[in-house]
Amino acid sequence: MARPYNFSAGPAAMPEAVLRQAAAEMLDWHGCGMGVMEMSHRGKHFGAILQQARDDLRTLLAVPENFHILFSQGGALAHNAIVPLNLAGRHPARAMDFVVTGGWSDKSAKEARRYGDVHIAASSAEQGYTTIPDPTSWQLRERPAYVHLCGNETIHGVEFHTLPDLAALGCEAPLVIDFSSHVLSRPIDWSRVGLAFGGAQKNIGPAGLTIVIVREDLLGHALPHCPSVFDYRVLAEQDSMANTPPTWGIYVAGLVFQWALAQREGDAQGLAALELRAQRRAQLLYDAIDGSQLYVNLVHPAHRSRMNVPFFLRGDDGEPLRDPNHPRNAAFLRGAEARGLLQLRGHKSVGGMRASLYNAMPLDGVQALVDYMREFERQA
Amino acid sequence: MARPYNFSAGPAAMPEAVLRQAAAEMLDWHGCGMGVMEMSHRGKHFGAILQQARDDLRTLLAVPENFHILFSQGGALAHNAIVPLNLAGRHPARAMDFVVTGGWSDKSAKEARRYGDVHIAASSAEQGYTTIPDPTSWQLRERPAYVHLCGNETIHGVEFHTLPDLAALGCEAPLVIDFSSHVLSRPIDWSRVGLAFGGAQKNIGPAGLTIVIVREDLLGHALPHCPSVFDYRVLAEQDSMANTPPTWGIYVAGLVFQWALAQREGDAQGLAALELRAQRRAQLLYDAIDGSQLYVNLVHPAHRSRMNVPFFLRGDDGEPLRDPNHPRNAAFLRGAEARGLLQLRGHKSVGGMRASLYNAMPLDGVQALVDYMREFERQA
């Protein structure tokens, strides 16, 4: 029986092959007589799982050797505090610059205010987070502890398709990116990044696992009140074993990494294949929205997310219907669920609909959504 | 085929029925078309899972209504920082008293020093953590922010079989207990406890999930640099949804809670049945150790742990053999593994052997271990 298509923004759909393997190995991993949840994290079996997962992620994202890959916990929201606890100390007044392009970077900036002097270098709040301010207009300070941006805004559907070159903008600081919701969908230009972090529960694996990739020279500046197990230097020195790591999450993430490495589209393999698919999925849905009279996406076309597509049905007056309980929205969601198109309701702060198109979403799923949208429009 | 017996100290063996159910539901939870890892944490399905898990834990541990049950992340080591970040502010000088009875409470005290004035009210360090100092000898301050103890020392095998009555000892402070490694094996006298916390990966479920049970009046004292998602008041107000919770861990813990509620031993059911089994397992192993010439457990009999039994083989001179690579220890471990008795190697800081006897360990497993120990002794 075919599974429904799950458009959840996260925790989100996972590759069926990964779920099947995790189920099959639940009581006995590779003949060792224990399931992965039952293994000591210090034993040889889990040691092999951890190392393979880290090596595969390094391969997938072409992470240079001078960056550490850390497996932590707490999600992006916890690391909104943990990143400044680790990096703010690089500047004597704990100066941190933020680029705010949606709900997530806004949350990051607010949490960082607890730990130092936060400056909003740019914001698209006045545009309702539907665009990304041109980097040449950013009011960056010369040498803050770091500059933060959110690579892909899961709620507002805005994505950086190119990372800024801070040095070229006159700012001598490492760039920190929250890559929670588009990691593994595109390459990362590590020459422009000092630290990348994200929760796993969108494009990687189970909620609870948090991945941090940090350049070696940024370690060692933790503030005195940073909890030991969240000091990235301690995590790096102890091989992500400063405390018991979320072993199941690392195992499942590792299965996703192996799945990702094996994907092919024509000549493209691994991350290149995943990026090609992400482009095709997004193109199919945005074309359907733009070609319709009923649906609308409000994000500037140059900054639209490939991963999270918020869209609205229009009311009879042509205006976007934000209220999820409006009868037209409710009818749309009911019909979608009846066709096995799940979790399309928009985020409460934006309303309307949102289709999240992560790596585990096949093109057929987007086609099914587009077919349904056209059918609904004809009948509306 | 019978599974091997897994004596890991954590992550540890889980009930086979729980693992089978988790595997069976991996792709489709209760016919909703999604696996648990794929569900939005804000949707109705996961909402039901979370509420059931919390209600069942409240029933199992008889948690009074004025205590909040919180699902967090980071493990006990992270909460060694997060507890003082939440409670130290109850005292103007951030005074905190610690009772140190092993490696875990020692770590807790050291981490708390980052956040205030730590006073060691009692310690068994000079006795090699083989006993618990009599509470009437503790040097408690009159009114610290709180008093911390570790209910069961996983590494040293020392357990509080009765919690102290701080008020009767002249101390007006809430008692904080780390219950990581004996939760669900005995009742908790909540009249003597203000806050209990622990990682799930020993007697409950997967690593990464951390459970905090806190009395209502202790919320609201977080220090300014406490990360928002680790402020227990925020977690309580937002129903453990301040950030995306470790959904898989909560689901599996919920399956364990249901399994626990259904357990029976004679007239005993639920927690009472689990406690009875814990007593029987421990008795069987300690009797075998005490009745032998080869094996020795160094903990004072009144304070021996039911959950974690560290023991040593003696050398030809009668002294405990701590070095895990001593030929006799190596031979013991090899023979054990060949008989399907796994993860018996002691903690690196103690050496020798350790058998962890959590709820998922059947009495047959302990009998198999005891049989093997006798066989090995005859041949030694």
JSON list of C-alpha atoms in Angstrom, two decimals, chain B residues 171-346:
[
{"chain": "B", "resi": 171, "resn": "CYS", "atom": "CA", "xyz": [17.44, 22.30, 56.81]},
{"chain": "B", "resi": 172, "resn": "GLU", "atom": "CA", "xyz": [14.68, 24.34, 55.18]},
{"chain": "B", "resi": 173, "resn": "ALA", "atom": "CA", "xyz": [15.37, 23.60, 51.52]},
{"chain": "B", "resi": 174, "resn": "PRO", "atom": "CA", "xyz": [13.93, 21.52, 48.72]},
{"chain": "B", "resi": 175, "resn": "LEU", "atom": "CA", "xyz": [15.67, 18.22, 48.04]},
{"chain": "B", "resi": 176, "resn": "VAL", "atom": "CA", "xyz": [16.83, 17.65, 44.45]},
{"chain": "B", "resi": 177, "resn": "ILE", "atom": "CA", "xyz": [17.41, 14.05, 43.42]},
{"chain": "B", "resi": 178, "resn": "ASP", "atom": "CA", "xyz": [19.09, 12.67, 40.32]},
{"chain": "B", "resi": 179, "resn": "PHE", "atom": "CA", "xyz": [17.01, 9.54, 39.71]},
{"chain": "B", "resi": 180, "resn": "SER", "atom": "CA", "xyz": [18.48, 8.61, 36.32]},
{"chain": "B", "resi": 181, "resn": "SER", "atom": "CA", "xyz": [19.42, 5.07, 37.14]},
{"chain": "B", "resi": 182, "resn": "HIS", "atom": "CA", "xyz": [16.73, 3.89, 39.52]},
{"chain": "B", "resi": 183, "resn": "VAL", "atom": "CA", "xyz": [13.58, 5.67, 38.42]},
{"chain": "B", "resi": 184, "resn": "LEU", "atom": "CA", "xyz": [10.71, 3.21, 37.90]},
{"chain": "B", "resi": 185, "resn": "SER", "atom": "CA", "xyz": [12.27, 0.66, 40.23]},
{"chain": "B", "resi": 186, "resn": "ARG", "atom": "CA", "xyz": [10.79, 1.96, 43.51]},
{"chain": "B", "resi": 187, "resn": "PRO", "atom": "CA", "xyz": [8.27, 4.50, 44.80]},
{"chain": "B", "resi": 188, "resn": "ILE", "atom": "CA", "xyz": [9.35, 8.08, 45.48]},
{"chain": "B", "resi": 189, "resn": "ASP", "atom": "CA", "xyz": [8.33, 9.88, 48.68]},
{"chain": "B", "resi": 190, "resn": "TRP", "atom": "CA", "xyz": [7.31, 13.17, 47.09]},
{"chain": "B", "resi": 191, "resn": "SER", "atom": "CA", "xyz": [6.78, 14.76, 50.50]},
{"chain": "B", "resi": 192, "resn": "ARG", "atom": "CA", "xyz": [10.59, 14.78, 50.78]},
{"chain": "B", "resi": 193, "resn": "VAL", "atom": "CA", "xyz": [11.42, 15.87, 47.22]},
{"chain": "B", "resi": 194, "resn": "GLY", "atom": "CA", "xyz": [11.26, 19.23, 45.43]},
{"chain": "B", "resi": 195, "resn": "LEU", "atom": "CA", "xyz": [12.71, 18.24, 42.08]},
{"chain": "B", "resi": 196, "resn": "ALA", "atom": "CA", "xyz": [13.73, 14.93, 40.52]},
{"chain": "B", "resi": 197, "resn": "PHE", "atom": "CA", "xyz": [15.55, 14.64, 37.21]},
{"chain": "B", "resi": 198, "resn": "GLY", "atom": "CA", "xyz": [17.17, 11.99, 35.10]},
{"chain": "B", "resi": 199, "resn": "GLY", "atom": "CA", "xyz": [18.22, 10.79, 31.69]},
{"chain": "B", "resi": 200, "resn": "ALA", "atom": "CA", "xyz": [15.88, 8.19, 30.21]},
{"chain": "B", "resi": 201, "resn": "GLN", "atom": "CA", "xyz": [18.53, 5.83, 28.87]},
{"chain": "B", "resi": 202, "resn": "LYS", "atom": "CA", "xyz": [18.73, 3.47, 31.82]},
{"chain": "B", "resi": 203, "resn": "ASN", "atom": "CA", "xyz": [15.33, 2.42, 33.06]},
{"chain": "B", "resi": 204, "resn": "ILE", "atom": "CA", "xyz": [13.02, 4.22, 30.64]},
{"chain": "B", "resi": 205, "resn": "GLY", "atom": "CA", "xyz": [13.98, 4.60, 27.04]},
{"chain": "B", "resi": 206, "resn": "PRO", "atom": "CA", "xyz": [16.30, 6.15, 24.50]},
{"chain": "B", "resi": 207, "resn": "ALA", "atom": "CA", "xyz": [19.20, 8.45, 25.29]},
{"chain": "B", "resi": 208, "resn": "GLY", "atom": "CA", "xyz": [18.47, 12.13, 24.69]},
{"chain": "B", "resi": 209, "resn": "LEU", "atom": "CA", "xyz": [15.17, 12.26, 26.54]},
{"chain": "B", "resi": 210, "resn": "THR", "atom": "CA", "xyz": [15.50, 13.81, 29.99]},
{"chain": "B", "resi": 211, "resn": "ILE", "atom": "CA", "xyz": [12.71, 13.80, 32.52]},
{"chain": "B", "resi": 212, "resn": "VAL", "atom": "CA", "xyz": [12.24, 16.52, 35.14]},
{"chain": "B", "resi": 213, "resn": "ILE", "atom": "CA", "xyz": [9.55, 16.38, 37.82]},
{"chain": "B", "resi": 214, "resn": "VAL", "atom": "CA", "xyz": [9.37, 19.65, 39.70]},
{"chain": "B", "resi": 215, "resn": "ARG", "atom": "CA", "xyz": [7.15, 21.12, 42.38]},
{"chain": "B", "resi": 216, "resn": "GLU", "atom": "CA", "xyz": [5.14, 24.11, 41.21]},
{"chain": "B", "resi": 217, "resn": "ASP", "atom": "CA", "xyz": [6.52, 26.58, 43.77]},
{"chain": "B", "resi": 218, "resn": "LEU", "atom": "CA", "xyz": [10.12, 26.00, 42.61]},
{"chain": "B", "resi": 219, "resn": "LEU", "atom": "CA", "xyz": [9.46, 27.42, 39.14]},
{"chain": "B", "resi": 220, "resn": "GLY", "atom": "CA", "xyz": [10.22, 31.01, 38.25]},
{"chain": "B", "resi": 221, "resn": "HIS", "atom": "CA", "xyz": [13.67, 31.50, 39.75]},
{"chain": "B", "resi": 222, "resn": "ALA", "atom": "CA", "xyz": [15.79, 30.95, 36.62]},
{"chain": "B", "resi": 223, "resn": "LEU", "atom": "CA", "xyz": [18.99, 32.96, 36.39]},
{"chain": "B", "resi": 224, "resn": "PRO", "atom": "CA", "xyz": [19.10, 35.51, 33.52]},
{"chain": "B", "resi": 225, "resn": "HIS", "atom": "CA", "xyz": [21.54, 33.44, 31.47]},
{"chain": "B", "resi": 226, "resn": "CYS", "atom": "CA", "xyz": [19.45, 30.26, 31.58]},
{"chain": "B", "resi": 227, "resn": "PRO", "atom": "CA", "xyz": [18.61, 29.31, 27.96]},
{"chain": "B", "resi": 228, "resn": "SER", "atom": "CA", "xyz": [14.87, 29.87, 27.46]},
{"chain": "B", "resi": 229, "resn": "VAL", "atom": "CA", "xyz": [14.10, 26.30, 26.46]},
{"chain": "B", "resi": 230, "resn": "PHE", "atom": "CA", "xyz": [15.78, 25.06, 29.65]},
{"chain": "B", "resi": 231, "resn": "ASP", "atom": "CA", "xyz": [13.83, 27.37, 31.96]},
{"chain": "B", "resi": 232, "resn": "TYR", "atom": "CA", "xyz": [11.60, 24.84, 33.70]},
{"chain": "B", "resi": 233, "resn": "ARG", "atom": "CA", "xyz": [8.85, 27.45, 34.08]},
{"chain": "B", "resi": 234, "resn": "VAL", "atom": "CA", "xyz": [8.79, 27.98, 30.32]},
{"chain": "B", "resi": 235, "resn": "LEU", "atom": "CA", "xyz": [8.74, 24.22, 29.74]},
{"chain": "B", "resi": 236, "resn": "ALA", "atom": "CA", "xyz": [5.88, 23.83, 32.22]},
{"chain": "B", "resi": 237, "resn": "GLU", "atom": "CA", "xyz": [3.87, 26.70, 30.73]},
{"chain": "B", "resi": 238, "resn": "GLN", "atom": "CA", "xyz": [4.37, 25.40, 27.20]},
{"chain": "B", "resi": 239, "resn": "ASP", "atom": "CA", "xyz": [3.62, 21.80, 28.03]},
{"chain": "B", "resi": 240, "resn": "SER", "atom": "CA", "xyz": [7.17, 20.57, 27.20]},
{"chain": "B", "resi": 241, "resn": "MET", "atom": "CA", "xyz": [6.77, 22.20, 23.78]},
{"chain": "B", "resi": 242, "resn": "ALA", "atom": "CA", "xyz": [8.98, 25.25, 24.24]},
{"chain": "B", "resi": 243, "resn": "ASN", "atom": "CA", "xyz": [11.01, 23.70, 21.47]},
{"chain": "B", "resi": 244, "resn": "THR", "atom": "CA", "xyz": [10.49, 20.58, 19.37]},
{"chain": "B", "resi": 245, "resn": "PRO", "atom": "CA", "xyz": [10.67, 17.83, 21.99]},
{"chain": "B", "resi": 246, "resn": "PRO", "atom": "CA", "xyz": [12.51, 14.54, 21.39]},
{"chain": "B", "resi": 247, "resn": "THR", "atom": "CA", "xyz": [9.37, 12.98, 19.96]},
{"chain": "B", "resi": 248, "resn": "TRP", "atom": "CA", "xyz": [10.70, 9.49, 19.35]},
{"chain": "B", "resi": 249, "resn": "GLY", "atom": "CA", "xyz": [12.11, 9.29, 22.87]},
{"chain": "B", "resi": 250, "resn": "ILE", "atom": "CA", "xyz": [8.80, 10.37, 24.40]},
{"chain": "B", "resi": 251, "resn": "TYR", "atom": "CA", "xyz": [6.94, 7.81, 22.28]},
{"chain": "B", "resi": 252, "resn": "VAL", "atom": "CA", "xyz": [9.24, 4.95, 23.31]},
{"chain": "B", "resi": 253, "resn": "ALA", "atom": "CA", "xyz": [9.18, 6.07, 26.94]},
{"chain": "B", "resi": 254, "resn": "GLY", "atom": "CA", "xyz": [5.39, 6.00, 26.69]},
{"chain": "B", "resi": 255, "resn": "LEU", "atom": "CA", "xyz": [5.49, 2.41, 25.46]},
{"chain": "B", "resi": 256, "resn": "VAL", "atom": "CA", "xyz": [7.73, 1.54, 28.42]},
{"chain": "B", "resi": 257, "resn": "PHE", "atom": "CA", "xyz": [5.28, 3.22, 30.81]},
{"chain": "B", "resi": 258, "resn": "GLN", "atom": "CA", "xyz": [2.41, 1.17, 29.40]},
{"chain": "B", "resi": 259, "resn": "TRP", "atom": "CA", "xyz": [4.51, -1.98, 29.67]},
{"chain": "B", "resi": 260, "resn": "ALA", "atom": "CA", "xyz": [5.38, -1.08, 33.26]},
{"chain": "B", "resi": 261, "resn": "LEU", "atom": "CA", "xyz": [1.76, -0.48, 34.25]},
{"chain": "B", "resi": 262, "resn": "ALA", "atom": "CA", "xyz": [0.82, -3.93, 32.94]},
{"chain": "B", "resi": 263, "resn": "GLN", "atom": "CA", "xyz": [3.52, -5.89, 34.80]},
{"chain": "B", "resi": 264, "resn": "ARG", "atom": "CA", "xyz": [2.38, -8.27, 37.55]},
{"chain": "B", "resi": 265, "resn": "GLU", "atom": "CA", "xyz": [4.12, -10.32, 40.23]},
{"chain": "B", "resi": 266, "resn": "GLY", "atom": "CA", "xyz": [1.60, -12.14, 42.37]},
{"chain": "B", "resi": 267, "resn": "ASP", "atom": "CA", "xyz": [-0.67, -9.47, 43.80]},
{"chain": "B", "resi": 268, "resn": "ALA", "atom": "CA", "xyz": [1.72, -6.68, 42.92]},
{"chain": "B", "resi": 269, "resn": "GLN", "atom": "CA", "xyz": [1.14, -4.67, 39.75]},
{"chain": "B", "resi": 270, "resn": "GLY", "atom": "CA", "xyz": [2.92, -1.82, 38.00]},
{"chain": "B", "resi": 271, "resn": "LEU", "atom": "CA", "xyz": [5.64, -0.14, 40.04]},
{"chain": "B", "resi": 272, "resn": "ALA", "atom": "CA", "xyz": [5.14, -2.56, 42.95]},
{"chain": "B", "resi": 273, "resn": "ALA", "atom": "CA", "xyz": [5.77, -5.50, 40.63]},
{"chain": "B", "resi": 274, "resn": "LEU", "atom": "CA", "xyz": [8.85, -3.82, 39.19]},
{"chain": "B", "resi": 275, "resn": "GLU", "atom": "CA", "xyz": [10.20, -3.16, 42.67]},
{"chain": "B", "resi": 276, "resn": "LEU", "atom": "CA", "xyz": [9.65, -6.77, 43.70]},
{"chain": "B", "resi": 277, "resn": "ARG", "atom": "CA", "xyz": [11.56, -7.96, 40.65]},
{"chain": "B", "resi": 278, "resn": "ALA", "atom": "CA", "xyz": [14.37, -5.47, 41.33]},
{"chain": "B", "resi": 279, "resn": "GLN", "atom": "CA", "xyz": [14.70, -6.84, 44.86]},
{"chain": "B", "resi": 280, "resn": "ARG", "atom": "CA", "xyz": [14.80, -10.44, 43.61]},
{"chain": "B", "resi": 281, "resn": "ARG", "atom": "CA", "xyz": [17.35, -9.77, 40.90]},
{"chain": "B", "resi": 282, "resn": "ALA", "atom": "CA", "xyz": [19.65, -7.90, 43.28]},
{"chain": "B", "resi": 283, "resn": "GLN", "atom": "CA", "xyz": [19.30, -10.50, 46.03]},
{"chain": "B", "resi": 284, "resn": "LEU", "atom": "CA", "xyz": [20.18, -13.32, 43.64]},
{"chain": "B", "resi": 285, "resn": "LEU", "atom": "CA", "xyz": [23.35, -11.62, 42.43]},
{"chain": "B", "resi": 286, "resn": "TYR", "atom": "CA", "xyz": [24.57, -10.26, 45.79]},
{"chain": "B", "resi": 287, "resn": "ASP", "atom": "CA", "xyz": [23.99, -13.67, 47.41]},
{"chain": "B", "resi": 288, "resn": "ALA", "atom": "CA", "xyz": [26.07, -15.32, 44.72]},
{"chain": "B", "resi": 289, "resn": "ILE", "atom": "CA", "xyz": [28.86, -12.77, 45.16]},
{"chain": "B", "resi": 290, "resn": "ASP", "atom": "CA", "xyz": [28.84, -12.96, 48.96]},
{"chain": "B", "resi": 291, "resn": "GLY", "atom": "CA", "xyz": [28.76, -16.76, 48.88]},
{"chain": "B", "resi": 292, "resn": "SER", "atom": "CA", "xyz": [31.79, -17.04, 46.64]},
{"chain": "B", "resi": 293, "resn": "GLN", "atom": "CA", "xyz": [35.53, -16.95, 47.26]},
{"chain": "B", "resi": 294, "resn": "LEU", "atom": "CA", "xyz": [36.31, -15.40, 43.87]},
{"chain": "B", "resi": 295, "resn": "TYR", "atom": "CA", "xyz": [33.94, -12.41, 43.65]},
{"chain": "B", "resi": 296, "resn": "VAL", "atom": "CA", "xyz": [33.59, -9.39, 45.87]},
{"chain": "B", "resi": 297, "resn": "ASN", "atom": "CA", "xyz": [31.38, -6.31, 46.07]},
{"chain": "B", "resi": 298, "resn": "LEU", "atom": "CA", "xyz": [32.89, -3.54, 48.18]},
{"chain": "B", "resi": 299, "resn": "VAL", "atom": "CA", "xyz": [29.75, -1.52, 48.95]},
{"chain": "B", "resi": 300, "resn": "HIS", "atom": "CA", "xyz": [28.36, -1.40, 52.49]},
{"chain": "B", "resi": 301, "resn": "PRO", "atom": "CA", "xyz": [25.48, -3.93, 52.48]},
{"chain": "B", "resi": 302, "resn": "ALA", "atom": "CA", "xyz": [22.96, -1.37, 53.72]},
{"chain": "B", "resi": 303, "resn": "HIS", "atom": "CA", "xyz": [23.60, 0.91, 50.75]},
{"chain": "B", "resi": 304, "resn": "ARG", "atom": "CA", "xyz": [24.03, -1.52, 47.88]},
{"chain": "B", "resi": 305, "resn": "SER", "atom": "CA", "xyz": [22.29, -0.60, 44.68]},
{"chain": "B", "resi": 306, "resn": "ARG", "atom": "CA", "xyz": [19.57, -2.82, 43.28]},
{"chain": "B", "resi": 307, "resn": "MET", "atom": "CA", "xyz": [20.24, -1.51, 39.81]},
{"chain": "B", "resi": 308, "resn": "ASN", "atom": "CA", "xyz": [24.01, -1.44, 39.35]},
{"chain": "B", "resi": 309, "resn": "VAL", "atom": "CA", "xyz": [26.20, -4.10, 40.92]},
{"chain": "B", "resi": 310, "resn": "PRO", "atom": "CA", "xyz": [29.93, -3.43, 40.56]},
{"chain": "B", "resi": 311, "resn": "PHE", "atom": "CA", "xyz": [31.99, -6.44, 41.51]},
{"chain": "B", "resi": 312, "resn": "PHE", "atom": "CA", "xyz": [35.54, -7.69, 41.22]},
{"chain": "B", "resi": 313, "resn": "LEU", "atom": "CA", "xyz": [37.25, -10.97, 40.65]},
{"chain": "B", "resi": 314, "resn": "ARG", "atom": "CA", "xyz": [40.01, -11.52, 43.19]},
{"chain": "B", "resi": 315, "resn": "GLY", "atom": "CA", "xyz": [43.61, -12.11, 42.24]},
{"chain": "B", "resi": 316, "resn": "ASP", "atom": "CA", "xyz": [45.70, -14.96, 43.61]},
{"chain": "B", "resi": 317, "resn": "ASP", "atom": "CA", "xyz": [46.58, -12.68, 46.54]},
{"chain": "B", "resi": 318, "resn": "GLY", "atom": "CA", "xyz": [42.90, -12.23, 47.33]},
{"chain": "B", "resi": 319, "resn": "GLU", "atom": "CA", "xyz": [42.89, -8.56, 46.28]},
{"chain": "B", "resi": 320, "resn": "PRO", "atom": "CA", "xyz": [40.26, -7.22, 43.84]},
{"chain": "B", "resi": 321, "resn": "LEU", "atom": "CA", "xyz": [41.52, -7.19, 40.26]},
{"chain": "B", "resi": 322, "resn": "ARG", "atom": "CA", "xyz": [40.68, -3.70, 38.97]},
{"chain": "B", "resi": 323, "resn": "ASP", "atom": "CA", "xyz": [42.58, -3.77, 35.69]},
{"chain": "B", "resi": 324, "resn": "PRO", "atom": "CA", "xyz": [40.08, -4.81, 32.99]},
{"chain": "B", "resi": 325, "resn": "ASN", "atom": "CA", "xyz": [42.95, -6.23, 30.94]},
{"chain": "B", "resi": 326, "resn": "HIS", "atom": "CA", "xyz": [44.15, -8.60, 33.65]},
{"chain": "B", "resi": 327, "resn": "PRO", "atom": "CA", "xyz": [44.03, -12.09, 32.09]},
{"chain": "B", "resi": 328, "resn": "ARG", "atom": "CA", "xyz": [41.46, -13.33, 34.62]},
{"chain": "B", "resi": 329, "resn": "ASN", "atom": "CA", "xyz": [39.13, -10.39, 33.92]},
{"chain": "B", "resi": 330, "resn": "ALA", "atom": "CA", "xyz": [39.62, -10.76, 30.19]},
{"chain": "B", "resi": 331, "resn": "ALA", "atom": "CA", "xyz": [38.84, -14.48, 30.38]},
{"chain": "B", "resi": 332, "resn": "PHE", "atom": "CA", "xyz": [35.72, -13.79, 32.44]},
{"chain": "B", "resi": 333, "resn": "LEU", "atom": "CA", "xyz": [34.43, -11.25, 29.93]},
{"chain": "B", "resi": 334, "resn": "ARG", "atom": "CA", "xyz": [35.22, -13.49, 26.96]},
{"chain": "B", "resi": 335, "resn": "GLY", "atom": "CA", "xyz": [33.37, -16.41, 28.50]},
{"chain": "B", "resi": 336, "resn": "ALA", "atom": "CA", "xyz": [30.42, -14.21, 29.41]},
{"chain": "B", "resi": 337, "resn": "GLU", "atom": "CA", "xyz": [30.10, -12.86, 25.90]},
{"chain": "B", "resi": 338, "resn": "ALA", "atom": "CA", "xyz": [30.27, -16.39, 24.47]},
{"chain": "B", "resi": 339, "resn": "ARG", "atom": "CA", "xyz": [27.27, -17.25, 26.69]},
{"chain": "B", "resi": 340, "resn": "GLY", "atom": "CA", "xyz": [25.28, -14.21, 25.60]},
{"chain": "B", "resi": 341, "resn": "LEU", "atom": "CA", "xyz": [25.97, -12.18, 28.76]},
{"chain": "B", "resi": 342, "resn": "LEU", "atom": "CA", "xyz": [26.85, -8.77, 27.34]},
{"chain": "B", "resi": 343, "resn": "GLN", "atom": "CA", "xyz": [28.36, -5.45, 28.51]},
{"chain": "B", "resi": 344, "resn": "LEU", "atom": "CA", "xyz": [29.65, -6.60, 31.91]},
{"chain": "B", "resi": 345, "resn": "ARG", "atom": "CA", "xyz": [32.86, -4.59, 31.86]},
{"chain": "B", "resi": 346, "resn": "GLY", "atom": "CA", "xyz": [33.06, -2.14, 34.79]}
]
